[in-house]
XYZ file of N, CA and C in Angstrom:
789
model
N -15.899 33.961 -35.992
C -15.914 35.373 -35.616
C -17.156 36.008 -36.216
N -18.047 36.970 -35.304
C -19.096 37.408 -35.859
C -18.962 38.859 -36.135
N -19.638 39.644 -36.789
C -19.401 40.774 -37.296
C -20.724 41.587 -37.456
N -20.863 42.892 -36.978
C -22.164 43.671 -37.319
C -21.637 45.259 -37.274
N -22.202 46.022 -38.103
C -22.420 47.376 -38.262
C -23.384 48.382 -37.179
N -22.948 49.260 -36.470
C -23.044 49.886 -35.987
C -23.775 51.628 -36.584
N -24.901 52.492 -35.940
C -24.694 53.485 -36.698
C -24.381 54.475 -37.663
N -22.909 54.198 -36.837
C -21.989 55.621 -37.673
C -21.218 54.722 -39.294
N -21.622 52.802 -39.263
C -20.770 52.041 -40.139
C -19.819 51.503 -39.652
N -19.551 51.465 -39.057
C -18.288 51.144 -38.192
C -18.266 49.326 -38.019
N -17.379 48.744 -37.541
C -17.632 47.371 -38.031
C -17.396 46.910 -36.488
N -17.955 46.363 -35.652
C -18.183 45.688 -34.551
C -17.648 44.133 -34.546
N -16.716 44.043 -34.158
C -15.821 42.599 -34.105
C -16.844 41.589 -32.533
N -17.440 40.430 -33.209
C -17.703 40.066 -31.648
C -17.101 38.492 -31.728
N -16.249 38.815 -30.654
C -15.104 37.500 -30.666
C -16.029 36.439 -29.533
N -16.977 35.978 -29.182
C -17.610 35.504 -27.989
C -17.784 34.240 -28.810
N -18.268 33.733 -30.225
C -18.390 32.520 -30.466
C -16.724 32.010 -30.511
N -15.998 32.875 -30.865
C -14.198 31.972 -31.639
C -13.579 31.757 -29.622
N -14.002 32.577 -28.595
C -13.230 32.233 -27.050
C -14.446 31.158 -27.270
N -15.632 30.611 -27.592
C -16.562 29.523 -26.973
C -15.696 28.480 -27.491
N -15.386 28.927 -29.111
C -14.866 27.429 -29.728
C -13.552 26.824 -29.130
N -12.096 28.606 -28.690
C -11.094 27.871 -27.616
C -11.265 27.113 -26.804
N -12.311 27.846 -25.399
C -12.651 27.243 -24.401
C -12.946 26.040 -24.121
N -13.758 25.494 -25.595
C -14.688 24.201 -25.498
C -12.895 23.068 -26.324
N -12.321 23.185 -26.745
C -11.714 23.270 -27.737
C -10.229 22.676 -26.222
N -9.930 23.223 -25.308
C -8.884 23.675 -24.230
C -9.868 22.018 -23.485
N -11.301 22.419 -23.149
C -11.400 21.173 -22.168
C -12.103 19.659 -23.184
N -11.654 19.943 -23.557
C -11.794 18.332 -24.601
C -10.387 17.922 -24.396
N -9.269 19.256 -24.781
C -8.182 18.570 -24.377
C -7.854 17.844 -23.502
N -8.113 18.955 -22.012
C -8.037 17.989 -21.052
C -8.385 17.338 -20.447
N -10.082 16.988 -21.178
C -10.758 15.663 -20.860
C -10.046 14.300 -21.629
N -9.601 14.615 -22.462
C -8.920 13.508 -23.601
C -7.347 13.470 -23.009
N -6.813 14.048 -21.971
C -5.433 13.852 -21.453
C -5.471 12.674 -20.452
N -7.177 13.479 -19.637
C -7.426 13.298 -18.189
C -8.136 11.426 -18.743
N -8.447 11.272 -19.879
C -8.971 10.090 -20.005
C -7.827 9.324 -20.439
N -6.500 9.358 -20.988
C -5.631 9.003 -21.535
C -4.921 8.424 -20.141
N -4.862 9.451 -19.084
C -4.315 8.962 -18.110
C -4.413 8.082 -16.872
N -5.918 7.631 -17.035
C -6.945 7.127 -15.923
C -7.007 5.439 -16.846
N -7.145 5.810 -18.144
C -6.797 4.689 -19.191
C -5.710 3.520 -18.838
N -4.737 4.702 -18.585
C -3.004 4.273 -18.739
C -3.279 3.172 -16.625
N -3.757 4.493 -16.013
C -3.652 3.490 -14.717
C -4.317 2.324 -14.844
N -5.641 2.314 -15.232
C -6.349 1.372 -15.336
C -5.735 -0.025 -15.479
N -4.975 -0.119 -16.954
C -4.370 -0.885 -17.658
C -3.362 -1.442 -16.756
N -2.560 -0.388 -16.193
C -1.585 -1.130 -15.258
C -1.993 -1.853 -13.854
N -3.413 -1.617 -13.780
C -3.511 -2.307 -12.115
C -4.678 -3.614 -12.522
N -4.666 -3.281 -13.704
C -5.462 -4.772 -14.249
C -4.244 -5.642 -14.513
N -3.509 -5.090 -15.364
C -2.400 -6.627 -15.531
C -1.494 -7.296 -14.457
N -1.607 -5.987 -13.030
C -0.865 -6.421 -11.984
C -1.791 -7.202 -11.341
N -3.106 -6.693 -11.046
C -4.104 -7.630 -10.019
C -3.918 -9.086 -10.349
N -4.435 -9.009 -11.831
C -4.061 -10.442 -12.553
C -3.150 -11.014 -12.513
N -1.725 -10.531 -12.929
C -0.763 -11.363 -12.482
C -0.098 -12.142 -11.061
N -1.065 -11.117 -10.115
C -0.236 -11.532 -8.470
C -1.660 -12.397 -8.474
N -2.459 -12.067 -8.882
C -3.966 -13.365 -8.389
C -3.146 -14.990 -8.908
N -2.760 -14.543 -10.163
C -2.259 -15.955 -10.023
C -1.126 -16.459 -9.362
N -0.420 -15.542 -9.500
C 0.872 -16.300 -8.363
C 0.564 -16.308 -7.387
N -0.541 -15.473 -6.618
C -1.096 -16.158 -5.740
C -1.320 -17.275 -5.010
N -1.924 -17.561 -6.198
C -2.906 -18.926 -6.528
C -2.000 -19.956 -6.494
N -0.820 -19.443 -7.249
C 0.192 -20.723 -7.331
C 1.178 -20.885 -6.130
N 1.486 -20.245 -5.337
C 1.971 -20.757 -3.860
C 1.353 -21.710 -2.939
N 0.054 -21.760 -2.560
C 0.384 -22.781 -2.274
C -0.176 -24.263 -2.785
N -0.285 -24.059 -4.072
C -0.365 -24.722 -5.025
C 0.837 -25.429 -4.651
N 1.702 -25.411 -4.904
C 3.427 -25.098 -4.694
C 3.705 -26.287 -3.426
N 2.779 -25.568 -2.208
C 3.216 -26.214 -0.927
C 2.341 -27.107 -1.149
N 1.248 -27.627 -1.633
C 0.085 -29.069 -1.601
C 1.060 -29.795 -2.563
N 1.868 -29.539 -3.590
C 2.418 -30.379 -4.120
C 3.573 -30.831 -3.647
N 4.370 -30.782 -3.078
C 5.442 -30.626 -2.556
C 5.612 -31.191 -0.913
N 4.360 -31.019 -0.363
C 4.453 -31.555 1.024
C 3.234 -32.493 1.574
N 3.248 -32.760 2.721
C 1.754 -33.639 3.077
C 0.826 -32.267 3.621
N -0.558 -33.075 3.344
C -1.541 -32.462 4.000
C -1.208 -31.711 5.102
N -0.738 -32.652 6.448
C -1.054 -32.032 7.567
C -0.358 -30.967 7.611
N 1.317 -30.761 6.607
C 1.882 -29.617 6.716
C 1.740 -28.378 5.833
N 0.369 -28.589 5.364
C -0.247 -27.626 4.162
C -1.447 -27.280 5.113
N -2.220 -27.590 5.843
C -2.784 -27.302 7.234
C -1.943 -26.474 8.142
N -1.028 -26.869 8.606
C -0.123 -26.057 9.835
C 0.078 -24.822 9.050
N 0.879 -24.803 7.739
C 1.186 -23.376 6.985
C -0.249 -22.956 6.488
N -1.315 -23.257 6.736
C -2.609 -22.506 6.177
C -3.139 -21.772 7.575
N -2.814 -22.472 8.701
C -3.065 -22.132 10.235
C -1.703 -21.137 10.369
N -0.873 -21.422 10.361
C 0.465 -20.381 10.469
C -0.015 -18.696 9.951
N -0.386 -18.738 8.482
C -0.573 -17.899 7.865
C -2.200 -16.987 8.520
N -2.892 -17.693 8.440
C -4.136 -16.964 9.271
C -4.103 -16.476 10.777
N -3.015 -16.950 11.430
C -2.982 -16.243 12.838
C -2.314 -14.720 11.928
N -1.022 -15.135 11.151
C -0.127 -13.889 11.084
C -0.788 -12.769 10.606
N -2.470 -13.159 9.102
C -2.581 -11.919 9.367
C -3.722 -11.215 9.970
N -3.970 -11.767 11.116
C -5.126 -11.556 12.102
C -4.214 -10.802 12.832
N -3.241 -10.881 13.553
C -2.330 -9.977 14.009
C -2.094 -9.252 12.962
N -1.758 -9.216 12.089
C -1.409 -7.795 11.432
C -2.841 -6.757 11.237
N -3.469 -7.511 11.290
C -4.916 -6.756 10.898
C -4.860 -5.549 12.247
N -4.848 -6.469 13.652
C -4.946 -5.993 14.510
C -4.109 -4.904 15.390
N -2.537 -5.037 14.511
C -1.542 -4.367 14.892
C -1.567 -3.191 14.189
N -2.140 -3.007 13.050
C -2.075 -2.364 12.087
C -3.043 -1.229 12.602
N -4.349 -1.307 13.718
C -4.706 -0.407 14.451
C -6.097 0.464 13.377
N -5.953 -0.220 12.058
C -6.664 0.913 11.062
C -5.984 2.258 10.925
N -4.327 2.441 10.784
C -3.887 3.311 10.217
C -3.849 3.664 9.472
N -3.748 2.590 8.076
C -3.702 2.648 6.498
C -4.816 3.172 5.637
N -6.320 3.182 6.163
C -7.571 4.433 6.066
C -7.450 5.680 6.593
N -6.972 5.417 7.591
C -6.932 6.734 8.331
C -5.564 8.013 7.740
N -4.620 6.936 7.248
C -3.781 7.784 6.954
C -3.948 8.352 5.720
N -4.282 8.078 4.856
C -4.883 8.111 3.342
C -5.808 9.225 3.444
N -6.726 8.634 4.240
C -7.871 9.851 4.351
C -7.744 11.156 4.819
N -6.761 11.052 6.064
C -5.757 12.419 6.225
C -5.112 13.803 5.700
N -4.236 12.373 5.108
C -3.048 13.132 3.678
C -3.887 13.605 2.435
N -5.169 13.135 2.203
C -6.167 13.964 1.386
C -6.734 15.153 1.505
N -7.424 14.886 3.339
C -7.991 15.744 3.299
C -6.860 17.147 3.624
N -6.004 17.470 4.238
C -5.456 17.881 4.864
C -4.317 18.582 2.889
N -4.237 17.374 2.134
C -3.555 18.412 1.133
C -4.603 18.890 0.138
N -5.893 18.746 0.472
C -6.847 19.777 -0.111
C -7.073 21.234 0.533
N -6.313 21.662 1.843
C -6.602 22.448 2.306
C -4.858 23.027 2.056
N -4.216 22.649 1.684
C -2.292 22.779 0.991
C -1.867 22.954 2.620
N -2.298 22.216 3.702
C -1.229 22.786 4.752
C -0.574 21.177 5.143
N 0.875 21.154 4.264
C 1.987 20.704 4.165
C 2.148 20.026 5.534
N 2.334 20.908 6.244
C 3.706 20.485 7.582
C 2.052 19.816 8.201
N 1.019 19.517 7.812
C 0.014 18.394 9.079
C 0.131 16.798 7.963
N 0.294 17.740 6.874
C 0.626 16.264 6.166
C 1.398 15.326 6.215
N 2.869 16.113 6.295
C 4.137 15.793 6.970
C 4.091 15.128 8.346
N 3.440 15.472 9.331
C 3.371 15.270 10.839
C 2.308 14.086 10.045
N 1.229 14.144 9.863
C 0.568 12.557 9.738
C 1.509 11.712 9.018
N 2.232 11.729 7.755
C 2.957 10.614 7.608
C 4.215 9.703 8.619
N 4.964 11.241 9.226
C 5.750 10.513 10.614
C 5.039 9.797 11.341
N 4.145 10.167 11.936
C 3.410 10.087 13.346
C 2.924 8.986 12.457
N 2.494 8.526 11.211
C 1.688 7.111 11.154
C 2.849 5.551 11.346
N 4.102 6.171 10.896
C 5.372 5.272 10.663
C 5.454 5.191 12.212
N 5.503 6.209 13.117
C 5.654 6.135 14.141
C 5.059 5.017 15.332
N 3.803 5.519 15.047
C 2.564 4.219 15.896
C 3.115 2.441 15.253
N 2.837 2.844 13.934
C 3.113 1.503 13.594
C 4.146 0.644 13.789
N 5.554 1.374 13.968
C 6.625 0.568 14.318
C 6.685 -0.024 16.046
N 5.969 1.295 16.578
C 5.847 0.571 17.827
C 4.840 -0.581 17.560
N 3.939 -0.276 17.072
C 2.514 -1.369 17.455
C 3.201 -2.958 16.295
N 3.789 -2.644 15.451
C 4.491 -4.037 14.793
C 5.692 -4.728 15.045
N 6.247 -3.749 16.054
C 7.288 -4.529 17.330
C 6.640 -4.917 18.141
N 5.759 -4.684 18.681
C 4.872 -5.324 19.937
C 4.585 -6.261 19.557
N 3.641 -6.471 18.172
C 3.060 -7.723 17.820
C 4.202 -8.790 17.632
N 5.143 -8.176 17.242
C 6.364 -9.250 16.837
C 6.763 -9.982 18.269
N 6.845 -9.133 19.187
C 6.904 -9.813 20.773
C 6.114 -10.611 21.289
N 4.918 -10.315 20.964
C 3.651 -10.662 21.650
C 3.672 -12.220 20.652
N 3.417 -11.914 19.597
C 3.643 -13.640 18.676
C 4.628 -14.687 19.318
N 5.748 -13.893 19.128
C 6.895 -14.455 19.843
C 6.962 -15.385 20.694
N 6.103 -14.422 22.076
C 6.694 -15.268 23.056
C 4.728 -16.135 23.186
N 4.217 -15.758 22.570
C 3.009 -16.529 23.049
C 2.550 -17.653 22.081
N 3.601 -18.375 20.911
C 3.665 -19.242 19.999
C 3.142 -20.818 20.321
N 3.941 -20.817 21.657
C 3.431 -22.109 22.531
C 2.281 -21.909 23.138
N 1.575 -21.001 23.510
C 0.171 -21.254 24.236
C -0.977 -20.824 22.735
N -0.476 -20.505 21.759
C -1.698 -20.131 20.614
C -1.829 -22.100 20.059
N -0.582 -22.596 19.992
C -0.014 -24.037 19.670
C -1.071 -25.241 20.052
N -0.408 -24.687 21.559
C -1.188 -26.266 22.307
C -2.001 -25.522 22.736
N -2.543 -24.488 22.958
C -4.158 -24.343 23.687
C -5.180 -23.705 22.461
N -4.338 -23.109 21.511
C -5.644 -22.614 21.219
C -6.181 -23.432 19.616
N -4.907 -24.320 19.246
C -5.076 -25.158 17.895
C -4.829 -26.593 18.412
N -4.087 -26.822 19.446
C -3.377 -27.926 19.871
C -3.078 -28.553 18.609
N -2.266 -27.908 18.741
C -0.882 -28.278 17.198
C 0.277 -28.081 17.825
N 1.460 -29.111 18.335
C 2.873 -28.301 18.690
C 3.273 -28.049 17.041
N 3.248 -28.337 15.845
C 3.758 -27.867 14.832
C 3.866 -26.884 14.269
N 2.914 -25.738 15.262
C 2.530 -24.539 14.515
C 3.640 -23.430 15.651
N 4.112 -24.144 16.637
C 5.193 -23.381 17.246
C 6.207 -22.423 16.437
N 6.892 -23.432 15.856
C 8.340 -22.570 15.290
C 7.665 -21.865 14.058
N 6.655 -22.510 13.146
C 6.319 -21.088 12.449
C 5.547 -19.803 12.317
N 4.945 -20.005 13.856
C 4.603 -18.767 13.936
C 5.837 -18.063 14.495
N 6.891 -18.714 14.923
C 7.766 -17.598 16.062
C 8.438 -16.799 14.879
N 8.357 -17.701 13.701
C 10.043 -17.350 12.437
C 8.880 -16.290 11.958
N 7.237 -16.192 11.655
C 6.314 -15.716 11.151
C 6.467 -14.052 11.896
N 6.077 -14.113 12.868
C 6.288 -13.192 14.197
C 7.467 -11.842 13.888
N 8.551 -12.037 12.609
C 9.889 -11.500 12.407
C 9.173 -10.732 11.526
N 8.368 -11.375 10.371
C 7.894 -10.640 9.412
C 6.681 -9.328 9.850
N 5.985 -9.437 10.599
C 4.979 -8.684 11.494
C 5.171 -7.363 11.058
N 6.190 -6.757 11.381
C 6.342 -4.902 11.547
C 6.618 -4.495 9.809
N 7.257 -5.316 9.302
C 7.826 -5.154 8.180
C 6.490 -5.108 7.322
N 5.660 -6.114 7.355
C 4.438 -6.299 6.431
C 3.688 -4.659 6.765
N 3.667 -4.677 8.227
C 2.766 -3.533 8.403
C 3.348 -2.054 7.821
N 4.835 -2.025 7.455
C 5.302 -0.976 6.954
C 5.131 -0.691 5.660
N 4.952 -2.082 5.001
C 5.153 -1.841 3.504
C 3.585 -1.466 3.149
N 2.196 -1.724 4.140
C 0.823 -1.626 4.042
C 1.047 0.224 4.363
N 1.758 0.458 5.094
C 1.862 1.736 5.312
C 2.320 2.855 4.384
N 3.156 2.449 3.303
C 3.853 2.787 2.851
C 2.586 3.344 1.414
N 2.370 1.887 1.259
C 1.266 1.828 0.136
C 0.160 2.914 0.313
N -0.429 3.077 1.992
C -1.690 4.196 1.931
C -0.725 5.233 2.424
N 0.105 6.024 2.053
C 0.663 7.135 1.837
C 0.506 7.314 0.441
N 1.169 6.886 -0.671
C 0.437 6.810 -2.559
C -0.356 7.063 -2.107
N -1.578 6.241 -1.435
C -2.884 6.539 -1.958
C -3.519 8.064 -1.449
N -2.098 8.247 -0.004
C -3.212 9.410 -0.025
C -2.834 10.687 -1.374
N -2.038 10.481 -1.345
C -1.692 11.253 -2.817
C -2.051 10.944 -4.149
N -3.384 10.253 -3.892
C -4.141 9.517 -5.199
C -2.937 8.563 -6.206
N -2.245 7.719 -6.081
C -1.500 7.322 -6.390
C -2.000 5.562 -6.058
N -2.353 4.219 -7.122
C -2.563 3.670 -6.661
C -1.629 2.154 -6.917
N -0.859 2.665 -8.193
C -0.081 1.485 -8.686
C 0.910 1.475 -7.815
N 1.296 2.021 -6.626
C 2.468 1.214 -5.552
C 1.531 -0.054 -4.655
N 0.364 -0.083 -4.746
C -0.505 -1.248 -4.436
C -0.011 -2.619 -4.925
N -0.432 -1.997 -6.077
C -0.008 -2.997 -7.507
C 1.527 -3.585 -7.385
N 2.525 -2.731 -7.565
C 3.455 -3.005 -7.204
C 4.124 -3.873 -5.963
N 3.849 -3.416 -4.783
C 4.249 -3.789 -3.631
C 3.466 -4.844 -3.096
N 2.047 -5.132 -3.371
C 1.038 -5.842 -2.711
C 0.782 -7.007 -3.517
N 0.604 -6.600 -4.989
C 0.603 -8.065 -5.496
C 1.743 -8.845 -6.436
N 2.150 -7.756 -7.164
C 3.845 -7.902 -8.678
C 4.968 -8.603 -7.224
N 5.328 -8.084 -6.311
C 6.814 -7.948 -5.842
C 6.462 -9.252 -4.595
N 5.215 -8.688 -3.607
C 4.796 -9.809 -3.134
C 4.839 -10.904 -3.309
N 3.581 -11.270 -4.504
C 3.728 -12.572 -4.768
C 4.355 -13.204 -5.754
N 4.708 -12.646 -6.617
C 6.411 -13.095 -7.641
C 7.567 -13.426 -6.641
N 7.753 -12.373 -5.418
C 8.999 -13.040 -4.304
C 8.915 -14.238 -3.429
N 7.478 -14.319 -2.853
C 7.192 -15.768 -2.552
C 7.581 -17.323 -3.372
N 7.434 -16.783 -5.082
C 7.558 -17.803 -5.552
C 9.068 -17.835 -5.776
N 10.029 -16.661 -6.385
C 10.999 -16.928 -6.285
C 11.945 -17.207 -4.609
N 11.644 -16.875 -3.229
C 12.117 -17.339 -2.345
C 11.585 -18.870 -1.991
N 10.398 -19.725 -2.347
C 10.535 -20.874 -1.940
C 10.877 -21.835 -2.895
N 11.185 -21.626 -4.101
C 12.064 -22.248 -5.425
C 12.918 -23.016 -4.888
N 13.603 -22.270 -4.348
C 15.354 -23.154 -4.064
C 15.228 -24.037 -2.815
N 14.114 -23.688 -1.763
C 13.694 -24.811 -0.619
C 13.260 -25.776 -1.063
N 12.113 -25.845 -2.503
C 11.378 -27.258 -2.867
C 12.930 -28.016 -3.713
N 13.301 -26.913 -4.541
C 14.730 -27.636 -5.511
C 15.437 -28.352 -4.339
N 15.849 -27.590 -3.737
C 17.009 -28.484 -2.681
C 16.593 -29.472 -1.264
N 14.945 -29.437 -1.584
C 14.172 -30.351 -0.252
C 14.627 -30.436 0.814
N 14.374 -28.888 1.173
C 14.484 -28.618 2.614
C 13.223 -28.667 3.297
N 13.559 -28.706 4.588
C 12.433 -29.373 5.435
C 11.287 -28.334 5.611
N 10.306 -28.140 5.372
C 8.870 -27.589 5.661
C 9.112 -26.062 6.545
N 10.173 -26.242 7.782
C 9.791 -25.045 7.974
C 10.402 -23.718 7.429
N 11.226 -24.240 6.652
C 12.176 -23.668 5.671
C 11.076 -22.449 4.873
N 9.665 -23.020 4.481
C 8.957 -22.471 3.635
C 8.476 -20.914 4.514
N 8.472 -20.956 6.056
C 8.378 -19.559 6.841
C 9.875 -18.404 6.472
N 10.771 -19.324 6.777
C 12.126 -18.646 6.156
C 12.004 -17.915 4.864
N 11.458 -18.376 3.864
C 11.281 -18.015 2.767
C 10.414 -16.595 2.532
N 9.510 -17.279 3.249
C 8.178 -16.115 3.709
C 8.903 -14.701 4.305
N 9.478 -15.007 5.015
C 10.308 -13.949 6.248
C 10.635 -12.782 5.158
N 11.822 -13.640 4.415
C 12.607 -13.142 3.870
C 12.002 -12.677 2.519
N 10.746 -12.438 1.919
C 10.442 -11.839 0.849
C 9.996 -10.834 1.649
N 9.430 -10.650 2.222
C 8.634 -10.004 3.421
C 9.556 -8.731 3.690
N 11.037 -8.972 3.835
C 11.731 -8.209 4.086
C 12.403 -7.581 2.960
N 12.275 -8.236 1.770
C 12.531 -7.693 0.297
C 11.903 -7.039 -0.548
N 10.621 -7.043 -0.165
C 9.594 -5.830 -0.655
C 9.944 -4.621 0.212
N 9.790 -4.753 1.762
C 9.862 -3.560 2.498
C 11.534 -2.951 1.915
N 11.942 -3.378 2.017
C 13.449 -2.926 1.220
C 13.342 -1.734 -0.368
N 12.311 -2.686 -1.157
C 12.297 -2.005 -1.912
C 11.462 -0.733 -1.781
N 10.268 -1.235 -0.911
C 9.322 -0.041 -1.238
C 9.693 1.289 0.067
N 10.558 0.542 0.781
C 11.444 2.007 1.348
C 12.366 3.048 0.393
N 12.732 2.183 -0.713
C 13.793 2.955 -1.264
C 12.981 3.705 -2.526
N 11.934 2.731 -2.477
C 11.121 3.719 -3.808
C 10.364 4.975 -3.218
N 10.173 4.969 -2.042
C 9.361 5.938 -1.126
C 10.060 7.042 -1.083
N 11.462 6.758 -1.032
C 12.662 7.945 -0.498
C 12.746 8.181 -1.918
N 12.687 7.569 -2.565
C 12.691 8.250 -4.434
C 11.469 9.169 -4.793
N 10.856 8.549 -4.759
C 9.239 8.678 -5.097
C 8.135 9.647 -4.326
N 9.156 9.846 -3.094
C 8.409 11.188 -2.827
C 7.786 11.908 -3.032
N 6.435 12.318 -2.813
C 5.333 13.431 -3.358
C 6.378 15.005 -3.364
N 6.323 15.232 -4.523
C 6.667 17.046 -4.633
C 5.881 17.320 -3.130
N 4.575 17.224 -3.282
C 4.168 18.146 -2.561
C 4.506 18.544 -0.953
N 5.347 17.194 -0.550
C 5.887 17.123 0.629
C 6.961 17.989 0.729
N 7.472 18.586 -0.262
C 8.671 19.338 0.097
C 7.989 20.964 -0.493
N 7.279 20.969 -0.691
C 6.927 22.533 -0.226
C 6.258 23.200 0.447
N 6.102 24.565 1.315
C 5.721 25.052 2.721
C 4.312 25.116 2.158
N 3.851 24.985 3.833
C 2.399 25.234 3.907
C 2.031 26.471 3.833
N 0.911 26.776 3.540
C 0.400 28.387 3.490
C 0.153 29.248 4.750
N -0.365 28.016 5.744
C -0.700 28.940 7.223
C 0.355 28.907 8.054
N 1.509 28.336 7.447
C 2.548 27.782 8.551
C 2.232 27.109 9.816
N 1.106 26.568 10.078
C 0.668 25.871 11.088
C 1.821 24.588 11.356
N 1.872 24.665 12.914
C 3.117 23.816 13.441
C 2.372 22.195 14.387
N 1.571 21.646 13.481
C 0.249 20.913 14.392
C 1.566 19.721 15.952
N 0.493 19.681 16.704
C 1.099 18.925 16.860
C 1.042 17.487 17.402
N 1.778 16.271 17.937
C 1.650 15.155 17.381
C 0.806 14.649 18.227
N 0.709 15.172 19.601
C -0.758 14.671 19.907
C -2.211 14.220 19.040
N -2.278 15.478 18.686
C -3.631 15.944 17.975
C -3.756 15.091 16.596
N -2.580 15.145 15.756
C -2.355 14.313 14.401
C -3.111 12.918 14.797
N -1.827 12.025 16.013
C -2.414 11.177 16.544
C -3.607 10.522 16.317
N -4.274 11.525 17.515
C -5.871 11.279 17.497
C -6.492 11.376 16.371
N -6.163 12.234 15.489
C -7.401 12.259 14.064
C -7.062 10.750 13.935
N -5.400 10.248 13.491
C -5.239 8.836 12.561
C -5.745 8.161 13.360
N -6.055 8.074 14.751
C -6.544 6.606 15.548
C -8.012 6.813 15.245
N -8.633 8.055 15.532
C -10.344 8.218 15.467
C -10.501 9.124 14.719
N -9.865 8.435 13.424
C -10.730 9.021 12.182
C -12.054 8.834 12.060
């Protein structure tokens, strides 16, 4: 606090250095919160990357030990059609939607945010039922004409089930992000992912079931993440989704649409 005399004696209080020392004093704090907390994510999407890289790594580790070549080929061919279709089914929603739900809750109008997250679940379930059809029934001509492999038949068809589901749980994930949120990545994409792979094909190698057993397995983690990360979604909900927009703007789903396809 500084102090000076005036004329008449009088004592002049000048408080401008003791608000510099609050002020400066207030954003250290919340540079030292804001670093505490970027810290804290950090930490958690390093020990997850790492941990799903290796279980990764160790699936089909898993299947080369456990089976012959040629059927560590068919499931390496199985797996690269499925996610070339998903790539393709997936339309580039999961940028688009992210980038959306950002820009759109920097401007606080709610109900377009709302309408892009439906409208993205929306496209995608159609477009990851289609693909699931389209795999389906075209298993035998990708087979013999386009690998000439009949072995790669039945697991792309059992592969084909998992399709919409994968693309939901990718969906699910760039909603977090558009809410700057990045450890449901972590979570859903590499921890639950690839830890469920290893615990669903465990009991096929233990009990030596036959090879295509290992798509079954696949299917069915596939469908145990989306399980979870539906129910964490309906938990986990952004606040910000449940309170009104400022302009009350009623967009509508045409228009949403088009931004998420030609973002």
């Amino acid at each position: 606090m500084m102090s000076n005399k005036n004329a008449k004696g009088f004592i002049i209080v000048n408080k401008n250095k003791e608000s510099d020392n609050v002020h400066h004093f207030c954003d250290d704090t919340i540079v030292n919160e804001s670093l505490k907390v970027i810290a804290k994510g950090t930490g958690i999407i390093l020990i997850g990357t790492v941990t799903g890289s290796v279980l990764a790594a160790l699936f089909p580790i898993i299947i080369a030990r456990f089976y012959s070549p040629t059927e560590f080929g068919v499931y390496a061919l199985a797996i690269t059609v499925f996610f070339f279709l998903v790539q393709i089914s997936s339309l580039g929603l999961g940028d688009g939607c992210s980038r959306n739900i950002a820009f759109y809750r920097g401007k606080r109008d709610y109900d377009k945010v709302k309408k892009i997250i439906t409208s993205s679940f929306e496209i995608v379930i159609i477009s990851g039922v289609a693909a699931n059809i389209l795999l389906f029934l075209s298993a035998d001509w990708i087979s013999y004409t386009v690998f000439n492999n009949e072995a790669l038949v039945a697991p792309l068809r059992i592969l084909s089930f998992a399709v919409p589901f994968w693309i939901l749980i990718t969906m699910i994930i760039s909603v977090f992000r558009g809410f700057d949120q990045t450890k449901e990545n972590v979570y859903f994409s590499h921890l639950l992912t690839e830890g469920g792979k290893i615990l669903f094909v465990t009991p096929v190698v233990i009990l030596a079931f036959s090879f295509v057993y290992i798509f079954y397995a696949f299917v069915a983690n596939v469908i145990m993440v989306f399980t979870v990360a539906f129910f964490y979604f309906k938990r986990k909900i952004p606040r910000e989704l449940k309170e009104k927009t400022l302009n009350g703007s009623k967009p509508s789903a045409g228009s949403v649409k088009k931004d998420l396809l030609f973002f």
